[in-house]
Amino acid sequence: MTAPLSALSLTLISSPGEGQHLIVDGLTPLQALLDATPHTPPLLQDLLQLGEITWQYRNETTVASALSGGAPAIPWLVGLAAWGGAVLLSDDQEIPTEAYLARKAGARRAEGLRIPVKRENRTWGEAHVSITPSDRPIVLAVAMLEWDGEAIASAGLAIHGVSKQGVLVIPEIETWVGASQPDATALAEQAAAHFAPRSDFRASAEYRHEMGKVVIRRALEQALTGEKA
Amino acid sequence: MDITLQINDSVHDLSVRKNQSLLDVLRGLGYMSVKRGCDVGDCGSCTVLLDGNPVRSCMTPAYKADGREILTLEGLNDGPDLHPIQEAFVEAGAIQCGYCTPAMVLTTKALLDKNPDPDEEEIGAALNGVLCRCTGYTKQIAAVQKAAAILRDSPGPELAPRYLTLPPEGKPFEALPEEYRRPNGEKNPLPPLVLTPPDMPPTEYVGQPQQKVDAVKLAKGRPVFTDDIKLEGMLYGALLTSPHAHARIREIDTRAAEALPGVRAVLTYKNVPRVKYASGGQSYPNPTPYDQVVLDNKVRHVGDRVAVVAADTLEIARKALRLIKVDYEILPPVLDPVEAMKDGAPVVHDEDDTEGIHDAQHNIVHHLHGEVGDVEKALAEADTVFEGEFRTPQQQQAHIEPHVCITWFDEDDRLVIRSSTQVPFHIRRMVAPLIGLPVKQIRVIKPRLGGGFGNKQELILEDLCSLLTIRTGKPVRMEYTREQEFIYSRSRHAHIMRYRIGVKGDKVTAADLYLIGDTGAYGTHSLTVQMVGGFKGLTIYNAPNSRFDCDVVYTTKPTPGAFRGYGTMQELFGMETLMEEIAEQLGLDVLEFKRKNWLKVGEPMYLAKQLGEGREGFEQTMNTNGLERCVEVGVKATDFYAKREAYRKQTGRIRKGIGVAVVMHGSGVAGLDMAAATIKMNDDGSFNLLIGATDIGTGSDTILAQIAAEALHAPVEDFIVYSSDTDFTPFDTGAYASSTTYISGGAVRKAALKVADQIREHAAAMLGDVSAETLKLEDSRILAPDGRSLTYAEVALSSLHQMNQHQIIASASHMSYESPPPVGAQFVEISVDTETGVITPERLLMVVDSGRIVNPVTASGQVEGGLSQALGFTLSEQMLYDEKGRMVNARLGDYHIYKAGEMPPSDVIFVQTDEPSGPFGAKSVAEISIDGVAPAMASAIHNATGVWIHELPYTPERVWRALHGK
């Protein structure tokens, strides 16, 4: 399912020092990102097929409307936040995905996305718990590590299902930058300090709290051991 | 706004509202293949292709399709031939009710246009956006593979059933084909395997994988469902439901609603007759309690009926609902059946005109008791007494076609009710007193049904819709929203069951079951479901000392009713799980222990007489039982013992498990279910087969035609099947209780044999000098011993036009005082994530004895669909409420039924037996498939983790808590 970028309303740009990015118009359907192999990062492609996201949903839903908080898109938004995607705003500014989702853009509209493309020095991990594979995840975490040789140069970690925010970014991941022997279990415990889960019909707050730690640890472990691509 | 839609090959210029959905526009234009299932984007049955890409038309504003190409199923082909994708769906048996078929076919087209050779995972992912509640998706995935192969001009997967002969009884079966073992964990769909005893006589049409008689029209998306017609001047009905779980209506003011232009009628408890009834579509006299009225001045659950409006448009009707002012006196809810029985609990039915409540003050609708032998003595004398309490959830049928009904007066001023019902004859009888018309003034038509599973065995909309037509004199259409399906249709009774089992040596000598059945706000089906639960739950091991006690309890929640496998599946979960626990504690092999105790051929069913279905039953004895062979085959197909042993030794985070359960069901309700059939011969030697039986997607029209074909020695294609219409087809109790193959099939066989006799008699007269008894029927011909022959067409023309003129026609009725049990062995393979509690089903296998299998494709489709519903019951599905009694997951997305990409491989093997009381040896198949997954899952979880879990569903949190002692 590969198509030329131009046919998908996508643009590939290169910035000195920042590498290649995919510029995505806000009116682009999510399906275009899946069809944009090999430029869309595999992590984000996987997340566009996870949980409640169906082919129909991807065809109907634009990037801008997904950013407005459609529940099925949450796994992808978690991935976008961890991966370092930025939301392009109507005043030509941009803000991190998680900031936009936290409504920090004010009245400015989302007009597009800037997504770092697949990079050879990045690894990632994703873990989630759901009642069935295509149900909405109870908790879901995504971790991204960018490597400079054997050292972590930058990192992202985001989670869903443990707070009232749809996407919660865990700032402690920054402590991994430059760390020699990062400990996923320890970071998961630290991350739990940010959790304030609420019970719903899918799971209790207690379960969400415990699973939040589990999925963070698993996502980090995957990212640490994952192949760089 | 003005838009131009290019739909298939037509261009439509039209004006639409900004919020008007493409679904509404397409159906308004007559593209009836586009189905409405939920209106909120959860089910995908409204999928169309927009510029070649699948989209849900309910979620797509019509204006967004302006200038774009829309493909509906009507546009896939315009000739008599099927498109290769439709052809593959028909051939694979991927169409049951057919309601989701247009969406499935279009999604398949979009997939194959992009990816001509998808694997199972890619197919599952593509079909994930379209829910199917009938099939379990196995045959749909096979159909996509087949379609891809046809389009690539390659052979594709083998879809035809495989047939093998079993060795004589007592000899091991060694010839299991390797693929049915899935030695390398393959996930490809497998065709059903049919195993036949060596001494079973062959049949000609029965037993063949006959294409469904309705498959082509369903594959083409023809307008065959209730809502696929639009009558001139039709009004739209809408229902106002209660926001409170328990309240009295002090006052209701409808003046503003009535004054709204376009409103034609508003009905409340004030202006409809108060006639007590029970809504379950069951035989006369309907089981008590008669605790419902059409509209009441009290509401007993969130979603209960308050008022109904008919208006020129649905929008006006809904607007009118918002204008109705209701003054409620809010009463305390009671949501837990145990709490509801306590002194001082809110009384759900405090009215003085309800008949048949056992103890209204304690909300106990029925107290049931049945006992054989001396249970207390046997328990006292047992070596060990084992106990267990088990809980099962309230599950919703979630058929994709909602309840829908259209009523009108015909040219003779008779009321016509076109309804999505499983029980047209019961509806006619039951609705008559509620609307004040005699039965003879009412005609009920059942078109094709988009699934039912018991939920359409209820009087749900027909009374309201009829009253609106009577009040206005106009046709009226009413359809449930998906939310109303959850909160005001029916569901499966939640059960709390407490078993005590006494064992001496390795024999079960006593069984004691106390059951609490939560019947919600009304008692429909509450007697029969629970009685069946007691009977089936205790009869599979048939202890000589058995006792059943049950309290059926009102709560202020939506009312359960009939749902495939009712009673049986709940109680078998408890019984089967406890039996394995007993075997474990006694150090016995579980299958050996069960084998020692399960009901065997020739044994009487001790509780059959005491626990009939809502009334005293009849003595029953098991005639045929292939369970031993089912277990043997299943053990081999799963390598059960080797895996079982290996999995016990696991210590890792992800652990595998394999589980087993044995199950037993029934075939119709003994001494109660009755069916009739009429067969009429036409000029060309073809036949009309008129049946009251209702094909709700099961394929019953097809298998009944096969039974007629077998008896008349004519091809199935020569039978024009019509079901069902109370004016034109003979009586049938309806599609429930696994009765259609056994009871309706019996009627069809009898009618066909009568017609065969008439054909012989007329042929004998035509031939002269030959007795009818000597004539043989074969391939639509009559063969005389001297070599002369006549065709059926010659006999038909002669009888209608030339000699001794008469219509060759016969009707026959059938009922049975037996209900022969199908039996089966259910195997489940899983992995358990012990850290999170997530269970991943990896394989389901059911080996089932349903007597002679009339049609292996439709029968295996029934089993696969049942497995899928059972998997939901076991792992994910439950109706959940907040403290005020509001259902919190009342949409398909949140409730979550299994999707195509989630289903594990689901394999079906039939072990045939020749049931002497069944038509050509058949027993039932529709319900047994739902009975075994839950206990087999409990068994598998225990195998993987060593933990028993007694409450369903096995959500990740529930399993996690059990594993971690939380």
mmCIF file of C-alpha atoms in Angstrom, chain A:
data_model
loop_
_atom_site.group_PDB
_atom_site.id
_atom_site.type_symbol
_atom_site.label_atom_id
_atom_site.label_comp_id
_atom_site.label_asym_id
_atom_site.label_seq_id
_atom_site.Cartn_x
_atom_site.Cartn_y
_atom_site.Cartn_z
ATOM 1 C CA MET A 1 0.000 0.000 0.000
ATOM 2 C CA THR A 2 2.654 2.490 -1.013
ATOM 3 C CA ALA A 3 1.804 5.707 -2.800
ATOM 4 C CA PRO A 4 3.797 8.789 -3.818
ATOM 5 C CA LEU A 5 3.889 11.413 -1.112
ATOM 6 C CA SER A 6 2.432 14.096 -3.333
ATOM 7 C CA ALA A 7 -0.618 11.978 -3.972
ATOM 8 C CA LEU A 8 -1.099 11.750 -0.222
ATOM 9 C CA SER A 9 -0.795 15.490 0.476
ATOM 10 C CA LEU A 10 2.442 14.932 2.348
ATOM 11 C CA THR A 11 5.748 16.727 2.015
ATOM 12 C CA LEU A 12 9.197 15.612 3.006
ATOM 13 C CA ILE A 13 11.517 18.325 4.283
ATOM 14 C CA SER A 14 15.025 18.375 5.644
ATOM 15 C CA SER A 15 16.230 20.774 8.313
ATOM 16 C CA PRO A 16 19.902 21.220 9.123
ATOM 17 C CA GLY A 17 20.612 19.464 12.394
ATOM 18 C CA GLU A 18 17.114 18.132 12.738
ATOM 19 C CA GLY A 19 17.044 15.589 9.949
ATOM 20 C CA GLN A 20 14.120 14.802 7.747
ATOM 21 C CA HIS A 21 10.551 15.544 8.694
ATOM 22 C CA LEU A 22 7.239 14.748 7.156
ATOM 23 C CA ILE A 23 4.928 17.718 6.851
ATOM 24 C CA VAL A 24 1.335 16.640 6.985
ATOM 25 C CA ASP A 25 -1.552 18.877 6.099
ATOM 26 C CA GLY A 26 -4.330 18.955 8.681
ATOM 27 C CA LEU A 27 -6.882 17.835 6.140
ATOM 28 C CA THR A 28 -4.923 14.712 5.283
ATOM 29 C CA PRO A 29 -6.772 11.530 6.174
ATOM 30 C CA LEU A 30 -4.998 9.281 8.637
ATOM 31 C CA GLN A 31 -4.953 6.526 6.050
ATOM 32 C CA ALA A 32 -2.484 8.597 4.004
ATOM 33 C CA LEU A 33 0.039 8.247 6.811
ATOM 34 C CA LEU A 34 -0.297 4.512 6.656
ATOM 35 C CA ASP A 35 0.070 4.584 2.908
ATOM 36 C CA ALA A 36 3.185 6.752 3.127
ATOM 37 C CA THR A 37 5.558 3.871 3.685
ATOM 38 C CA PRO A 38 8.502 4.085 4.107
ATOM 39 C CA HIS A 39 8.437 7.670 5.358
ATOM 40 C CA THR A 40 5.925 7.369 8.197
ATOM 41 C CA PRO A 41 7.746 5.873 11.154
ATOM 42 C CA PRO A 42 6.771 2.204 11.600
ATOM 43 C CA LEU A 43 5.815 2.921 15.196
ATOM 44 C CA LEU A 44 3.196 5.434 14.105
ATOM 45 C CA GLN A 45 1.986 3.114 11.384
ATOM 46 C CA ASP A 46 1.499 0.345 13.910
ATOM 47 C CA LEU A 47 -0.371 2.667 16.213
ATOM 48 C CA LEU A 48 -2.679 3.692 13.379
ATOM 49 C CA GLN A 49 -3.886 0.104 13.314
ATOM 50 C CA LEU A 50 -4.232 -0.437 17.040
ATOM 51 C CA GLY A 51 -7.311 -0.622 19.206
ATOM 52 C CA GLU A 52 -10.466 0.945 17.869
ATOM 53 C CA ILE A 53 -8.878 2.466 14.776
ATOM 54 C CA THR A 54 -10.349 0.840 11.697
ATOM 55 C CA TRP A 55 -9.700 1.330 8.023
ATOM 56 C CA GLN A 56 -12.958 3.247 7.776
ATOM 57 C CA TYR A 57 -11.915 5.530 10.624
ATOM 58 C CA ARG A 58 -8.583 6.263 8.979
ATOM 59 C CA ASN A 59 -10.325 7.151 5.727
ATOM 60 C CA GLU A 60 -12.849 9.450 7.385
ATOM 61 C CA THR A 61 -10.642 11.111 9.959
ATOM 62 C CA THR A 62 -8.256 13.891 9.133
ATOM 63 C CA VAL A 63 -5.123 14.638 11.064
ATOM 64 C CA ALA A 64 -6.740 17.806 12.411
ATOM 65 C CA SER A 65 -9.843 16.030 13.631
ATOM 66 C CA ALA A 66 -7.782 13.259 15.206
ATOM 67 C CA LEU A 67 -5.874 15.941 17.088
ATOM 68 C CA SER A 68 -9.148 17.339 18.347
ATOM 69 C CA GLY A 69 -9.390 14.337 20.597
ATOM 70 C CA GLY A 70 -11.206 11.517 18.884
ATOM 71 C CA ALA A 71 -10.944 8.619 21.293
ATOM 72 C CA PRO A 72 -10.062 5.939 18.730
ATOM 73 C CA ALA A 73 -6.980 7.930 17.723
ATOM 74 C CA ILE A 74 -5.504 8.046 21.215
ATOM 75 C CA PRO A 75 -2.880 5.323 20.650
ATOM 76 C CA TRP A 76 -1.573 7.227 17.676
ATOM 77 C CA LEU A 77 -1.537 10.480 19.618
ATOM 78 C CA VAL A 78 0.429 8.838 22.420
ATOM 79 C CA GLY A 79 2.923 7.672 19.834
ATOM 80 C CA LEU A 80 3.069 11.081 18.233
ATOM 81 C CA ALA A 81 3.869 12.689 21.572
ATOM 82 C CA ALA A 82 6.596 10.185 22.394
ATOM 83 C CA TRP A 83 8.049 10.329 18.909
ATOM 84 C CA GLY A 84 8.362 14.093 18.978
ATOM 85 C CA GLY A 85 5.660 15.119 16.548
ATOM 86 C CA ALA A 86 4.794 18.805 16.540
ATOM 87 C CA VAL A 87 1.473 20.412 15.719
ATOM 88 C CA LEU A 88 1.586 23.211 13.157
ATOM 89 C CA LEU A 89 -0.753 26.006 14.159
ATOM 90 C CA SER A 90 -2.769 28.539 12.284
ATOM 91 C CA ASP A 91 -0.371 31.343 13.272
ATOM 92 C CA ASP A 92 2.556 29.486 11.676
ATOM 93 C CA GLN A 93 3.886 28.493 15.071
ATOM 94 C CA GLU A 94 4.230 24.941 16.279
ATOM 95 C CA ILE A 95 3.901 23.240 19.629
ATOM 96 C CA PRO A 96 4.568 19.723 20.859
ATOM 97 C CA THR A 97 1.719 17.287 20.397
ATOM 98 C CA GLU A 98 1.143 16.832 24.117
ATOM 99 C CA ALA A 99 0.937 20.597 24.621
ATOM 100 C CA TYR A 100 -1.653 20.887 21.898
ATOM 101 C CA LEU A 101 -3.659 18.037 23.397
ATOM 102 C CA ALA A 102 -3.476 19.809 26.758
ATOM 103 C CA ARG A 103 -5.177 22.748 25.019
ATOM 104 C CA LYS A 104 -2.170 25.011 25.288
ATOM 105 C CA ALA A 105 -2.635 26.297 21.765
ATOM 106 C CA GLY A 106 -5.521 28.471 22.835
ATOM 107 C CA ALA A 107 -7.708 29.526 19.965
ATOM 108 C CA ARG A 108 -5.129 28.582 17.365
ATOM 109 C CA ARG A 109 -6.198 25.789 15.086
ATOM 110 C CA ALA A 110 -4.159 22.750 14.146
ATOM 111 C CA GLU A 111 -3.275 23.014 10.492
ATOM 112 C CA GLY A 112 -0.839 20.213 10.215
ATOM 113 C CA LEU A 113 1.875 18.101 11.721
ATOM 114 C CA ARG A 114 5.613 17.900 11.556
ATOM 115 C CA ILE A 115 6.795 14.372 12.194
ATOM 116 C CA PRO A 116 10.390 13.186 12.302
ATOM 117 C CA VAL A 117 10.613 10.459 9.697
ATOM 118 C CA LYS A 118 11.947 7.005 10.315
ATOM 119 C CA ARG A 119 15.523 7.335 11.534
ATOM 120 C CA GLU A 120 18.310 4.864 11.755
ATOM 121 C CA ASN A 121 19.323 5.946 15.245
ATOM 122 C CA ARG A 122 15.924 5.639 16.890
ATOM 123 C CA THR A 123 14.468 2.727 18.797
ATOM 124 C CA TRP A 124 11.064 2.517 20.328
ATOM 125 C CA GLY A 125 8.729 0.411 22.329
ATOM 126 C CA GLU A 126 4.985 0.189 22.755
ATOM 127 C CA ALA A 127 2.998 -1.727 25.343
ATOM 128 C CA HIS A 128 -0.634 -1.739 26.225
ATOM 129 C CA VAL A 129 -3.337 -3.618 28.048
ATOM 130 C CA SER A 130 -6.792 -3.995 26.589
ATOM 131 C CA ILE A 131 -9.733 -6.301 27.134
ATOM 132 C CA THR A 132 -9.531 -7.497 23.540
ATOM 133 C CA PRO A 133 -6.969 -6.510 20.905
ATOM 134 C CA SER A 134 -9.327 -4.114 19.120
ATOM 135 C CA ASP A 135 -10.872 -2.594 22.184
ATOM 136 C CA ARG A 136 -9.773 0.790 23.457
ATOM 137 C CA PRO A 137 -6.577 0.261 25.447
ATOM 138 C CA ILE A 138 -6.985 0.489 29.202
ATOM 139 C CA VAL A 139 -3.427 1.750 29.418
ATOM 140 C CA LEU A 140 -0.890 2.281 26.669
ATOM 141 C CA ALA A 141 2.660 3.561 26.780
ATOM 142 C CA VAL A 142 5.084 4.490 24.031
ATOM 143 C CA ALA A 143 8.787 5.112 24.483
ATOM 144 C CA MET A 144 11.268 6.491 21.958
ATOM 145 C CA LEU A 145 15.041 6.586 22.349
ATOM 146 C CA GLU A 146 17.372 8.364 19.951
ATOM 147 C CA TRP A 147 20.914 7.147 20.134
ATOM 148 C CA ASP A 148 24.250 8.759 19.612
ATOM 149 C CA GLY A 149 26.403 5.711 19.390
ATOM 150 C CA GLU A 150 25.864 3.851 22.651
ATOM 151 C CA ALA A 151 24.466 6.858 24.459
ATOM 152 C CA ILE A 152 20.912 8.109 24.512
ATOM 153 C CA ALA A 153 20.766 11.469 22.797
ATOM 154 C CA SER A 154 17.106 12.185 23.291
ATOM 155 C CA ALA A 155 14.060 10.338 24.546
ATOM 156 C CA GLY A 156 10.287 10.507 24.713
ATOM 157 C CA LEU A 157 7.782 8.687 26.860
ATOM 158 C CA ALA A 158 4.017 9.076 26.852
ATOM 159 C CA ILE A 159 1.174 7.120 28.359
ATOM 160 C CA HIS A 160 -2.591 6.941 28.146
ATOM 161 C CA GLY A 161 -5.070 5.678 30.709
ATOM 162 C CA VAL A 162 -3.593 6.821 33.987
ATOM 163 C CA SER A 163 -4.764 10.405 34.189
ATOM 164 C CA LYS A 164 -7.554 12.640 33.059
ATOM 165 C CA GLN A 165 -5.370 13.768 30.178
ATOM 166 C CA GLY A 166 -5.735 11.513 27.192
ATOM 167 C CA VAL A 167 -1.978 11.645 26.700
ATOM 168 C CA LEU A 168 0.417 12.107 29.587
ATOM 169 C CA VAL A 169 4.078 12.782 28.885
ATOM 170 C CA ILE A 170 6.490 11.525 31.519
ATOM 171 C CA PRO A 171 9.212 14.148 31.980
ATOM 172 C CA GLU A 172 11.554 11.860 33.936
ATOM 173 C CA ILE A 173 12.517 10.235 30.660
ATOM 174 C CA GLU A 174 14.808 13.218 30.158
ATOM 175 C CA THR A 175 17.014 11.813 32.923
ATOM 176 C CA TRP A 176 17.908 9.010 30.583
ATOM 177 C CA VAL A 177 19.661 11.312 28.193
ATOM 178 C CA GLY A 178 23.311 10.555 28.607
ATOM 179 C CA ALA A 179 22.636 7.900 31.243
ATOM 180 C CA SER A 180 24.859 4.885 31.044
ATOM 181 C CA GLN A 181 22.640 2.185 32.565
ATOM 182 C CA PRO A 182 19.018 3.296 32.523
ATOM 183 C CA ASP A 183 16.657 1.311 34.701
ATOM 184 C CA ALA A 184 13.189 0.833 33.183
ATOM 185 C CA THR A 185 11.643 -0.438 36.393
ATOM 186 C CA ALA A 186 12.882 2.529 38.347
ATOM 187 C CA LEU A 187 11.608 4.965 35.784
ATOM 188 C CA ALA A 188 8.208 3.277 35.746
ATOM 189 C CA GLU A 189 8.031 3.734 39.509
ATOM 190 C CA GLN A 190 9.004 7.381 39.149
ATOM 191 C CA ALA A 191 6.420 7.860 36.433
ATOM 192 C CA ALA A 192 3.714 6.552 38.729
ATOM 193 C CA ALA A 193 4.012 9.749 40.734
ATOM 194 C CA HIS A 194 2.249 11.482 37.852
ATOM 195 C CA PHE A 195 -0.598 8.991 37.729
ATOM 196 C CA ALA A 196 -4.066 9.999 38.853
ATOM 197 C CA PRO A 197 -6.222 7.352 37.237
ATOM 198 C CA ARG A 198 -9.966 7.168 37.454
ATOM 199 C CA SER A 199 -12.087 4.052 37.419
ATOM 200 C CA ASP A 200 -14.387 3.362 34.540
ATOM 201 C CA PHE A 201 -16.181 0.366 33.133
ATOM 202 C CA ARG A 202 -13.027 -0.995 31.560
ATOM 203 C CA ALA A 203 -10.891 -1.011 34.682
ATOM 204 C CA SER A 204 -10.499 0.332 38.189
ATOM 205 C CA ALA A 205 -8.138 3.129 39.153
ATOM 206 C CA GLU A 206 -6.021 0.630 41.072
ATOM 207 C CA TYR A 207 -5.594 -1.597 38.048
ATOM 208 C CA ARG A 208 -4.801 1.343 35.799
ATOM 209 C CA HIS A 209 -2.185 2.527 38.268
ATOM 210 C CA GLU A 210 -0.492 -0.849 38.413
ATOM 211 C CA MET A 211 -0.698 -1.477 34.695
ATOM 212 C CA GLY A 212 0.569 2.010 33.969
ATOM 213 C CA LYS A 213 3.836 1.006 35.574
ATOM 214 C CA VAL A 214 3.886 -2.282 33.709
ATOM 215 C CA VAL A 215 3.378 -0.794 30.273
ATOM 216 C CA ILE A 216 5.917 1.950 30.835
ATOM 217 C CA ARG A 217 8.493 -0.571 31.923
ATOM 218 C CA ARG A 218 7.733 -2.800 28.969
ATOM 219 C CA ALA A 219 7.822 0.030 26.472
ATOM 220 C CA LEU A 220 11.160 1.203 27.834
ATOM 221 C CA GLU A 221 12.595 -2.306 27.826
ATOM 222 C CA GLN A 222 11.556 -2.759 24.233
ATOM 223 C CA ALA A 223 13.102 0.554 23.292
ATOM 224 C CA LEU A 224 16.326 -0.346 25.058
ATOM 225 C CA THR A 225 16.621 -3.684 23.345
ATOM 226 C CA GLY A 226 14.967 -2.818 20.070
ATOM 227 C CA GLU A 227 16.736 -2.646 16.802
ATOM 228 C CA LYS A 228 17.645 0.803 15.689
ATOM 229 C CA ALA A 229 15.825 1.733 12.545
#
